[in-house]
Tab-separated table of C-alpha atoms and ligand atoms in Angstrom:
chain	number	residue	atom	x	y	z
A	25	UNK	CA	-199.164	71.470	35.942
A	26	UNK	CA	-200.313	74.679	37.337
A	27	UNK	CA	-204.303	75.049	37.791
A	28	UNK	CA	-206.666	75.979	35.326
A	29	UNK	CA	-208.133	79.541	35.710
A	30	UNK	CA	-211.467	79.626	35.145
A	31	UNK	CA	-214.046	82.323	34.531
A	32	UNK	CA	-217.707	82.376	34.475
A	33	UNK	CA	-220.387	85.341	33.418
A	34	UNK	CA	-224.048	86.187	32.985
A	35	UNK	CA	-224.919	88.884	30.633
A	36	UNK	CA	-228.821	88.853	29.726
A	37	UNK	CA	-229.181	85.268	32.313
A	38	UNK	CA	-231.500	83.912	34.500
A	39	UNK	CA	-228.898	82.054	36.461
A	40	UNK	CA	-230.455	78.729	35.766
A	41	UNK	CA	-226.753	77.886	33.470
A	42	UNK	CA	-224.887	78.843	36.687
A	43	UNK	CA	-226.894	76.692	38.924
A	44	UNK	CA	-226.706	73.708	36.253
A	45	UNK	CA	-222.958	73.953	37.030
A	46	UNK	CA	-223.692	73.798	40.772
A	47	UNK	CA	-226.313	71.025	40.432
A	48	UNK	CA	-222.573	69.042	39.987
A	49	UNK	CA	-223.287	69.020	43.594
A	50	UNK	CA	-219.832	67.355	45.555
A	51	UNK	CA	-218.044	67.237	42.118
A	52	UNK	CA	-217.958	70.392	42.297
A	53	UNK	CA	-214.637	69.803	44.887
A	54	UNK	CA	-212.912	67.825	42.066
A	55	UNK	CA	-213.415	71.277	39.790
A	56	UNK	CA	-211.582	72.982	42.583
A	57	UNK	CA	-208.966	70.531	42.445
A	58	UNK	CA	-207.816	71.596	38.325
A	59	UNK	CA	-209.096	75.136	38.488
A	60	UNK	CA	-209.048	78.286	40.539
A	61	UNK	CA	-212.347	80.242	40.049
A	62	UNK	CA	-211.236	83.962	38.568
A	63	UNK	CA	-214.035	85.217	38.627
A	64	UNK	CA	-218.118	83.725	38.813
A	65	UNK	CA	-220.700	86.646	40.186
A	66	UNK	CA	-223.208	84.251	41.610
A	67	UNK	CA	-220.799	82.059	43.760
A	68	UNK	CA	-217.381	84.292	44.520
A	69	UNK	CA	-216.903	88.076	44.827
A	70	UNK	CA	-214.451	89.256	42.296
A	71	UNK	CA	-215.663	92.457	40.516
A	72	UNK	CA	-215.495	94.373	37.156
A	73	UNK	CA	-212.028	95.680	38.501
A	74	UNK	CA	-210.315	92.836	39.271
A	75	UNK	CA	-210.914	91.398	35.821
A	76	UNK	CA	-209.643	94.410	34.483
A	77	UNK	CA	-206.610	93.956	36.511
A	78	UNK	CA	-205.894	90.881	34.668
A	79	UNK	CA	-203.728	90.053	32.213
A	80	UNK	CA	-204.527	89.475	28.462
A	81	UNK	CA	-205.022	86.049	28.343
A	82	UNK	CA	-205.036	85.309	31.794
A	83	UNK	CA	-208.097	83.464	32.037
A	84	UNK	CA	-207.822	79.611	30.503
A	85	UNK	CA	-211.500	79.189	30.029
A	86	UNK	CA	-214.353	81.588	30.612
A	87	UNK	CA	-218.244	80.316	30.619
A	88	UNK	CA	-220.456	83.089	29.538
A	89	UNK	CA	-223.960	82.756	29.593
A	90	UNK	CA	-226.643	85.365	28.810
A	91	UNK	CA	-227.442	87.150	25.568
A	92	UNK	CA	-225.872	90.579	24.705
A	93	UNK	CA	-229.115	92.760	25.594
A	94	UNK	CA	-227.428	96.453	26.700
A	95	UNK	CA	-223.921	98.023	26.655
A	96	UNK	CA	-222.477	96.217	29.824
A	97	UNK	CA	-223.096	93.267	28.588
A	98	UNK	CA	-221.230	93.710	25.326
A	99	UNK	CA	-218.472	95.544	27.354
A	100	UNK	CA	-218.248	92.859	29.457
A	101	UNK	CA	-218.026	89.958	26.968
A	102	UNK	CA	-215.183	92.142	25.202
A	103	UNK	CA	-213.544	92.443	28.055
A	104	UNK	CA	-213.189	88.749	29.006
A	105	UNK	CA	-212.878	87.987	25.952
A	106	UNK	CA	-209.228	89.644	25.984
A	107	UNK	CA	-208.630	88.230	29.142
A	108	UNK	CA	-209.771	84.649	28.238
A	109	UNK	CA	-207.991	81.914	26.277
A	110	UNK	CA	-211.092	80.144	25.382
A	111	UNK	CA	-214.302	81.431	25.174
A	112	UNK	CA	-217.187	79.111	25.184
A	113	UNK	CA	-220.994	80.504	24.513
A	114	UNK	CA	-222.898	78.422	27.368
A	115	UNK	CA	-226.182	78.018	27.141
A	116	UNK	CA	-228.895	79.077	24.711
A	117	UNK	CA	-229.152	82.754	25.734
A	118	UNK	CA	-225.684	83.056	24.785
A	119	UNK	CA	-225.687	81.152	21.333
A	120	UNK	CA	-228.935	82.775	19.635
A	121	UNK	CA	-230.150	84.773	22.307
A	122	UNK	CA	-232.171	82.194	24.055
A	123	UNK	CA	-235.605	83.306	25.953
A	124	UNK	CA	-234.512	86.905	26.332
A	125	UNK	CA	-234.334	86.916	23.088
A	126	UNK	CA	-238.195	86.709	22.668
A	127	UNK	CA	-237.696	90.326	23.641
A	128	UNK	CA	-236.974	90.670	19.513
A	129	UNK	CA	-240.772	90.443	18.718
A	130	UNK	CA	-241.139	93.682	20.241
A	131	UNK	CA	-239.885	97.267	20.359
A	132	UNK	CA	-237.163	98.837	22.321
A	133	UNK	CA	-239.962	102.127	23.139
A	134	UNK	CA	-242.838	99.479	23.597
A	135	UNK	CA	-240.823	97.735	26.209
A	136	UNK	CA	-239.705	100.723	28.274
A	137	UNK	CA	-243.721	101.821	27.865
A	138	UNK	CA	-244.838	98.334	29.502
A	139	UNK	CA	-242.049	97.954	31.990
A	140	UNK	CA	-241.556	102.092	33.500
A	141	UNK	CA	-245.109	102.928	33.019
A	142	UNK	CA	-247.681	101.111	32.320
A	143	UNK	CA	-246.785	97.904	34.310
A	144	UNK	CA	-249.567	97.447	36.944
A	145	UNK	CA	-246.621	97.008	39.914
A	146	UNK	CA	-244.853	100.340	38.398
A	147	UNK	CA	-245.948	103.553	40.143
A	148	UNK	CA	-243.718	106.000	37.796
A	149	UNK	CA	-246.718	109.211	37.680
A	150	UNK	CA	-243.708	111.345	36.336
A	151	UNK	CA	-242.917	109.079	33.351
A	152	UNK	CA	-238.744	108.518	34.037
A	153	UNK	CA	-236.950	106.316	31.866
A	154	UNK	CA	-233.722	104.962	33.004
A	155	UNK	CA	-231.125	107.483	31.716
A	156	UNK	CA	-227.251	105.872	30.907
A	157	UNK	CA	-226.127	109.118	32.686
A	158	UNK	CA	-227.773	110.627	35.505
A	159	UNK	CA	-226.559	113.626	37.287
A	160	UNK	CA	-226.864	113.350	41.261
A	161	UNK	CA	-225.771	116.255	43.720
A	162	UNK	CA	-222.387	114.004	44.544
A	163	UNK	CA	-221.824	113.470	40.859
A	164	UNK	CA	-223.017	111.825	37.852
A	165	UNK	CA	-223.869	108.176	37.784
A	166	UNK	CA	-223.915	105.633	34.677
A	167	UNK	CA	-226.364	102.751	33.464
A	168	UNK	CA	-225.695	100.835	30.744
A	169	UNK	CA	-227.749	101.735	27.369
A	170	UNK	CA	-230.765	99.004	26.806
A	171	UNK	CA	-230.034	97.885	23.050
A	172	UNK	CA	-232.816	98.074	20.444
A	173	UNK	CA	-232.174	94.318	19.761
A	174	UNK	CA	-230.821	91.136	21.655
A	175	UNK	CA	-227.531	90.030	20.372
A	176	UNK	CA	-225.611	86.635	20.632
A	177	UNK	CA	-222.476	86.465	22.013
A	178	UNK	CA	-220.849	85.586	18.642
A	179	UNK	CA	-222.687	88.677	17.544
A	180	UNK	CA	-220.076	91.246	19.455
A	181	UNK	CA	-217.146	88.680	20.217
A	182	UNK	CA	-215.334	85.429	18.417
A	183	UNK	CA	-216.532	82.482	20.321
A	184	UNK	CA	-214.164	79.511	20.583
A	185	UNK	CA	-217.092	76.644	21.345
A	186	UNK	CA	-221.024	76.535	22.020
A	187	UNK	CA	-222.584	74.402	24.896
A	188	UNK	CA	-226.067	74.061	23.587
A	189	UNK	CA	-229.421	74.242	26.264
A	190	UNK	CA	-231.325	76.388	28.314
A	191	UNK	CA	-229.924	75.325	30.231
A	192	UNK	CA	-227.293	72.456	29.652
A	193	UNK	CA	-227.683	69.405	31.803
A	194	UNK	CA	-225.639	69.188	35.097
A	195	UNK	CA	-224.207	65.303	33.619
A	196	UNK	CA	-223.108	67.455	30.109
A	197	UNK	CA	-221.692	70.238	32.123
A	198	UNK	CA	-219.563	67.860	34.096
A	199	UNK	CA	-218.773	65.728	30.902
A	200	UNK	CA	-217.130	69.023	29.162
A	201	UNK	CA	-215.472	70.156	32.669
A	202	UNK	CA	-213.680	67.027	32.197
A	203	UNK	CA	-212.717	67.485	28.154
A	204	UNK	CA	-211.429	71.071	28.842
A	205	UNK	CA	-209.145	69.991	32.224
A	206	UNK	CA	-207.774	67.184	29.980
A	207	UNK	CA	-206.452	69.572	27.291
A	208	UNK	CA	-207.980	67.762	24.885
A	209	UNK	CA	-210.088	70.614	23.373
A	210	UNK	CA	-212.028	69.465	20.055
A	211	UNK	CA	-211.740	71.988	16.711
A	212	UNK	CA	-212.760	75.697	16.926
A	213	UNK	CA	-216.030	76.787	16.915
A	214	UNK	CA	-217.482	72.837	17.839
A	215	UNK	CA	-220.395	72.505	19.814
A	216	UNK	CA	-219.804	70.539	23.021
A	217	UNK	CA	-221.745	68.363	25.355
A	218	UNK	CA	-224.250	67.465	22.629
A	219	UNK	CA	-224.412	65.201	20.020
A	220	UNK	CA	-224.456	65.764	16.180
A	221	UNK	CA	-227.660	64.195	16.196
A	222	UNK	CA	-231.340	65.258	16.022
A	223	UNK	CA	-233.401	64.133	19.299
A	224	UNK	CA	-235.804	62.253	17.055
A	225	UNK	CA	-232.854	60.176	16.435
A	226	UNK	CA	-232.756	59.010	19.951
A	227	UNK	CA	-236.196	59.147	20.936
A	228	UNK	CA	-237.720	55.807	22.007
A	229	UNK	CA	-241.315	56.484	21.154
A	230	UNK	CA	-243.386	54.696	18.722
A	231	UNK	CA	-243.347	56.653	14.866
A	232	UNK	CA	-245.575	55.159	12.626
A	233	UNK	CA	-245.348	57.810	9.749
A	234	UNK	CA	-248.933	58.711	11.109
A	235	UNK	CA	-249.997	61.993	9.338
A	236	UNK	CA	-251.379	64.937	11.367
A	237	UNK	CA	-254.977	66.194	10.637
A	238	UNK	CA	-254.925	68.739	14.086
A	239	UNK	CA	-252.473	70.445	16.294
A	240	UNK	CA	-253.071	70.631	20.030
A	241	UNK	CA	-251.871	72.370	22.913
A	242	UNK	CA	-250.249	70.308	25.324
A	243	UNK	CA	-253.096	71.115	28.434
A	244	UNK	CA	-255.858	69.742	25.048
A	245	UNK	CA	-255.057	66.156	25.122
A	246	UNK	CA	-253.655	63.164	27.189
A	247	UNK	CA	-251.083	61.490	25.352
A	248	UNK	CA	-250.225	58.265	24.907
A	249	UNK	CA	-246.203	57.997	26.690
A	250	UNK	CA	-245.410	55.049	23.628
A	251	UNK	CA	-246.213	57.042	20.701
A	252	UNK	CA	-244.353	59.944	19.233
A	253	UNK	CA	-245.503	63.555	20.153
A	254	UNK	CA	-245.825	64.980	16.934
A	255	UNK	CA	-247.654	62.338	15.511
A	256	UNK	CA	-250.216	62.730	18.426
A	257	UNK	CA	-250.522	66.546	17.389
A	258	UNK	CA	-248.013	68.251	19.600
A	259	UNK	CA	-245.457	70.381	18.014
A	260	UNK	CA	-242.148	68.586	19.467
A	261	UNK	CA	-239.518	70.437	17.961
A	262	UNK	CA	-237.362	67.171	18.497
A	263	UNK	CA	-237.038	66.568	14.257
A	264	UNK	CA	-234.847	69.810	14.462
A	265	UNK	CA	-233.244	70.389	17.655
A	266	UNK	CA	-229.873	68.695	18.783
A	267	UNK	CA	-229.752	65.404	21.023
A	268	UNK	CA	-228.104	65.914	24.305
A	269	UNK	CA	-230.421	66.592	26.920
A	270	UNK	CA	-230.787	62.421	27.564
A	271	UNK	CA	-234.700	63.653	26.371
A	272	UNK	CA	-235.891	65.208	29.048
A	273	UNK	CA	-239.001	67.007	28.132
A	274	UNK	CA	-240.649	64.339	26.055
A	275	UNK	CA	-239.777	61.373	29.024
A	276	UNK	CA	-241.854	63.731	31.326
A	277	UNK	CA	-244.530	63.476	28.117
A	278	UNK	CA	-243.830	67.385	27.073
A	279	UNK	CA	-242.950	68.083	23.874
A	280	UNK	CA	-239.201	69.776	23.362
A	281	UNK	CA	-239.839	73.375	22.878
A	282	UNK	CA	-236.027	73.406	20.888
A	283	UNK	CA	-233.794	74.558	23.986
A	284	UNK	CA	-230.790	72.550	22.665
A	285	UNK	CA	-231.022	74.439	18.847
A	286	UNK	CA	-231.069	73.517	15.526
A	287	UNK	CA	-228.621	70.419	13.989
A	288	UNK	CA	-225.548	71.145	12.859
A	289	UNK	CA	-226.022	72.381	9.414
A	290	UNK	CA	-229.062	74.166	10.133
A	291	UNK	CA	-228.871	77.537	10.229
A	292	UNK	CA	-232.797	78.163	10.983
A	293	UNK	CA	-234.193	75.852	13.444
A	294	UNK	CA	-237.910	77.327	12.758
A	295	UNK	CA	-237.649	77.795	9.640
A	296	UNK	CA	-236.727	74.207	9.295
A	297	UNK	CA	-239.592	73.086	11.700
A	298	UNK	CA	-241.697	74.605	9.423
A	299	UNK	CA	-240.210	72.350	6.660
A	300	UNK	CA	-240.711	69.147	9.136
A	301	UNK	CA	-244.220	70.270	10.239
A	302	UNK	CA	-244.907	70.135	6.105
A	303	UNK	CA	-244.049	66.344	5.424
A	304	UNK	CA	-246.157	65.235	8.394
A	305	UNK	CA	-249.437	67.168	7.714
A	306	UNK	CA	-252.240	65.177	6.478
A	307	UNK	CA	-253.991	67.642	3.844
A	308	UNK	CA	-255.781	66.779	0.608
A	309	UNK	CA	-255.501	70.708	-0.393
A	310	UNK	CA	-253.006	73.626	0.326
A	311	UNK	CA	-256.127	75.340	2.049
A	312	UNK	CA	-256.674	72.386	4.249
A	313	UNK	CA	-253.040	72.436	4.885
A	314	UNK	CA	-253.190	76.232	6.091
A	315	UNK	CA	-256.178	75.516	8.160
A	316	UNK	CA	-254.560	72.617	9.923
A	317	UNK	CA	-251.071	74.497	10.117
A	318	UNK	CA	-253.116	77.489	11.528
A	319	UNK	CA	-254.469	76.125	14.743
A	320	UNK	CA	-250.661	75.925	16.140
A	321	UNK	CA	-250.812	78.732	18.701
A	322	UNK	CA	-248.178	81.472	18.348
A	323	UNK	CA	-245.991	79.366	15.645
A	324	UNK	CA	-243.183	82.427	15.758
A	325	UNK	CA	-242.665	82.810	19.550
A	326	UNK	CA	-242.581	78.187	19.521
A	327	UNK	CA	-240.289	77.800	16.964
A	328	UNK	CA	-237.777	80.493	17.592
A	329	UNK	CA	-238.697	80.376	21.403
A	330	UNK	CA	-234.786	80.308	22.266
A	331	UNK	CA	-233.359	81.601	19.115
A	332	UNK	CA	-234.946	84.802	17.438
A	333	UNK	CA	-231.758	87.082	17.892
A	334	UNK	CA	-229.562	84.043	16.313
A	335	UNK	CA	-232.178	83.384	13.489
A	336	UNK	CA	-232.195	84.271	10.019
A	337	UNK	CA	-235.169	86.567	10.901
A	338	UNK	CA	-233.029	88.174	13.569
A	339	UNK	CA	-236.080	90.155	14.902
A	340	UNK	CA	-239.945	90.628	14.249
A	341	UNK	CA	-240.449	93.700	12.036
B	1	UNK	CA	-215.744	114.092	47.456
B	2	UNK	CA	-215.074	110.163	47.404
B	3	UNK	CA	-216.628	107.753	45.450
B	4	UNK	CA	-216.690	103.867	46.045
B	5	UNK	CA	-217.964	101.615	43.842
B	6	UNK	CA	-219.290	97.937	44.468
B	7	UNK	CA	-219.710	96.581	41.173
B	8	UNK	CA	-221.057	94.482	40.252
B	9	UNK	CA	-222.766	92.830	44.082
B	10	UNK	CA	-221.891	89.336	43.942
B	11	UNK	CA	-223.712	85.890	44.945
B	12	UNK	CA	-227.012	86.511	44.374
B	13	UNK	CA	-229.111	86.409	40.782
B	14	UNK	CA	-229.249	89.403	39.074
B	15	UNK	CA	-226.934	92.594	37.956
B	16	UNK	CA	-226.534	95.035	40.792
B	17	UNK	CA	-224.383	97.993	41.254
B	18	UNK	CA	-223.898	100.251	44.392
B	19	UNK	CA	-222.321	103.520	44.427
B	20	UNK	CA	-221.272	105.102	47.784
B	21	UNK	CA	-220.124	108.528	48.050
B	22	UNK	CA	-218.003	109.755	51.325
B	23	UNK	CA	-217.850	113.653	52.622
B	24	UNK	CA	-214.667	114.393	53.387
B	25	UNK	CA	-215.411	113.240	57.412
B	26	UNK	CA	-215.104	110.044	55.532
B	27	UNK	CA	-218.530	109.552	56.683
B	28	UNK	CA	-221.363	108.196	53.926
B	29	UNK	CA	-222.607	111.864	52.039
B	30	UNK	CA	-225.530	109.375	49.536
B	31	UNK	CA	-225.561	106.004	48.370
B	32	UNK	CA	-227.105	104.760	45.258
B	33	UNK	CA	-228.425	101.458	44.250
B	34	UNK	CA	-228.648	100.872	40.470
B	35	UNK	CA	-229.998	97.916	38.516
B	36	UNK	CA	-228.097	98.046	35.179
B	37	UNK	CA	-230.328	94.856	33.342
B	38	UNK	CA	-233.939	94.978	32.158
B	39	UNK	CA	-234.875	91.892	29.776
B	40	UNK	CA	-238.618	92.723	29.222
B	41	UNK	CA	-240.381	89.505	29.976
B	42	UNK	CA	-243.821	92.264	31.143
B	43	UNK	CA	-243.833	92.627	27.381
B	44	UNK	CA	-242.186	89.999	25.522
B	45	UNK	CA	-244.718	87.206	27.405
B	46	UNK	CA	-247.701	89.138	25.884
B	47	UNK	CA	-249.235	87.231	22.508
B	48	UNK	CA	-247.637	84.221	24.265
B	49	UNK	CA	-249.959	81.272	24.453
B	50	UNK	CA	-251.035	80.866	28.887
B	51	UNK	CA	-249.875	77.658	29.282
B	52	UNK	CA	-246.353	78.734	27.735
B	53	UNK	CA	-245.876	81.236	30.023
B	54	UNK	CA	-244.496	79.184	32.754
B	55	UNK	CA	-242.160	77.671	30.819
B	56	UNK	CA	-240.781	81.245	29.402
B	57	UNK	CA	-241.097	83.026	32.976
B	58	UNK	CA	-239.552	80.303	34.945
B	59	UNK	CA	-236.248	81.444	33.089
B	60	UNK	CA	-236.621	85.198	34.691
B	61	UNK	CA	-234.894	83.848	37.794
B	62	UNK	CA	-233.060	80.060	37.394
B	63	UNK	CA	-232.028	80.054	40.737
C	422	LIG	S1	-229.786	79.510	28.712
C	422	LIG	FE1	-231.660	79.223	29.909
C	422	LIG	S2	-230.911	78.544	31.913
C	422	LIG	FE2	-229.155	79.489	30.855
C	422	LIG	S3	-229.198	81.653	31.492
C	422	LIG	FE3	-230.363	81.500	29.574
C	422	LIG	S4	-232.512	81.292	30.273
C	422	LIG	FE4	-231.206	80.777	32.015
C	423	LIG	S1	-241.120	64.306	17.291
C	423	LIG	FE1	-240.658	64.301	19.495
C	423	LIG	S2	-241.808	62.542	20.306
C	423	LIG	FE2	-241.688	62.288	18.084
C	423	LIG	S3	-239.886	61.022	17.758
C	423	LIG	FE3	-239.239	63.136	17.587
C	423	LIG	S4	-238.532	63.667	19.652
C	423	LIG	FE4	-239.747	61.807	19.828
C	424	LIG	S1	-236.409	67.923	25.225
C	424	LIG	FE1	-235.991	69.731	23.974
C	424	LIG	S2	-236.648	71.483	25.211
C	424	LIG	FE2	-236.495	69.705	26.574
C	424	LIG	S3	-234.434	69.831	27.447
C	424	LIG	FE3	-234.297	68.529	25.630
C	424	LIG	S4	-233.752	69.910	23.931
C	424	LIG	FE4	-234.475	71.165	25.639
């Protein structure tokens, strides 16, 4: 059998999906064995050109992480995604936009204004804003154009499966690095290395069905390491985000901020928080209920902290 | 006049671009470095509770 070809990309990335896949540490030999590396910016030096160079279809199975956030990375996506087989969303950023996609409570103009101008490390006295063409005395040069909004990968391309996290663990990575050089590639448009569980589900801690009269912050209170988050007063997103991540955040006694998304079914993961945060209030009146629900600290950027671009809201207004 | 273009740099995090321009000695005329990604964490971490903003800035570089 001839070797895999294998691709790997970061649009809107912070690396940290890339160097999940090297955290395979010496494995990382046996991937070598089944696949040839096409193309992967952070490792090996193929460029723009030499994917272009490619056939249709060349690629078996291309990575991409990153969310769509200007007109190279949408060009980009489109272009492996004609020169890929498979096409797997990897990581959060990718699926719903992940933490770049916080960049959806604010304004394209507002943005540029913090970043060129008014950013105390900026000196920029005759206001220039990136330009996608620029004329120079040797000719004109190009950057890409900075979308209003973040975009998901499914947003500008079909996606053939989603690897859920921000980002996925190195053991999940290495689990679906087996499934795809097996052949044995589950139905279109399944999420891999997860399960179709919620993290509550396989949470050890102690739930008692205790009601919550106050939210904290995490720095507020010392927690008890037996007893379940939420019912201590910590928003764990773990009734609505998707088991995989063998729980890391709430073993090192952090609540999960959601990095793994919503359940399958759910097309909202805040919006469903808000649902679970609901049943386990302890309020004799709606007012008391507001009150209590009101001392959670930024509520929008929590619950849609990796998913605002692959929301229902899609953006703030 | 010539143009080469190294894009995108390679092995290292981030999007980078270089464009090099020869005269026709075939000697470097200008070269220009360009940065084609901007993701906005100076504004998008504002209104963001303090002690979240590790958590959300640790993902501006993950390696
Ligand atoms: S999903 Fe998380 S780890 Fe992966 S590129 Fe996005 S911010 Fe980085
Ligand atoms: S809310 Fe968090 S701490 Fe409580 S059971 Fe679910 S995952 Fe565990
Ligand atoms: S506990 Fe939650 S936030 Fe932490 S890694 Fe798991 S899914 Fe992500």
């Amino acid at each position: 059998m001839s070797k895999l070809k294998l691709a790997s990309y970061w649009a809107a990335a912070c690396g940290g999906c890339d160097v999940a896949t090297l955290d395979i540490h010496e494995k990382i030999v046996d991937v070598a064995a089944v696949a040839d590396i096409v193309f992967w910016p952070i490792a090996v030096d193929f460029k723009y050109a030499d994917v272009e160079g490619y056939e249709d279809g060349f690629i078996d199975v291309c990575l991409f992480h990153g969310a769509i956030r200007n007109s190279e990375g949408e060009h980009i996506a489109k272009l492996l995604r004609k020169k890929s087989k498979v096409m797997v969303a990897f990581g959060s950023c990718a699926i719903s936009g992940g933490i770049p996609g916080l960049a959806n409570f604010k304004q394209k103009d507002d943005i540029f204004y913090r970043v060129y101008i008014e950013s105390q490390s900026t000196q920029n006295p005759q206001k220039v804003y990136p330009q996608t063409h620029y004329a120079v005395p040797e000719g004109v040069l190009d950057l890409p154009e900075f979308y209003k909004d973040v975009k998901s990968l499914s947003d500008v391309v079909d996606v053939d499966y989603y690897m859920p996290g921000c980002p996925p663990t190195s053991a999940q990575i290495w689990a679906v690095i087996g499934v795809i050089a097996s052949g044995a590639l589950p139905p279109k448009g399944a999420f891999v290395g997860c399960e179709n569980q919620t993290l509550c589900n396989t949470c050890t801690r102690a739930k008692t069905d205790k009601k919550v009269k106050k939210f904290y912050q995490p720095y507020q209170i010392i927690t008890d390491p037996e007893k379940c988050l939420l019912e201590q007063g910590l928003t764990c997103m773990g009734p609505v985000t998707r088991a995989g991540c063998s729980n890391q955040c709430i073993s090192a006694n952090h609540p999960c901020t959601g990095c793994y998304g919503p359940v399958e079914g759910v097309i909202d993961q805040g919006a469903k928080y808000i649902s679970a945060l609901a049943s386990v209030v302890d309020a004799d009146s709606p007012d008391e209920a507001d009150r209590i629900i009101s001392e959670i600290a930024d509520p929008a950027g929590l619950f849609y902290r990796y998913g605002l671009p692959g929301s229902l809201l899609r953006r703030a207004k | 006049m010539q143009r080469i273009s190294i894009d995108p740099i390679t092995r290292l995090e981030g999007h980078g671009k270089i464009e090099i321009f020869l005269n026709d000695a075939g000697g470097v005329e200008n070269c220009y470095f360009q940065i084609p990604e901007l993701r906005g964490f100076e504004k998008f971490c504002e209104g963001r509770p303090a002690d979240q903003v590790p958590q959300i800035v640790s993902r501006i570089c993950g390696v």
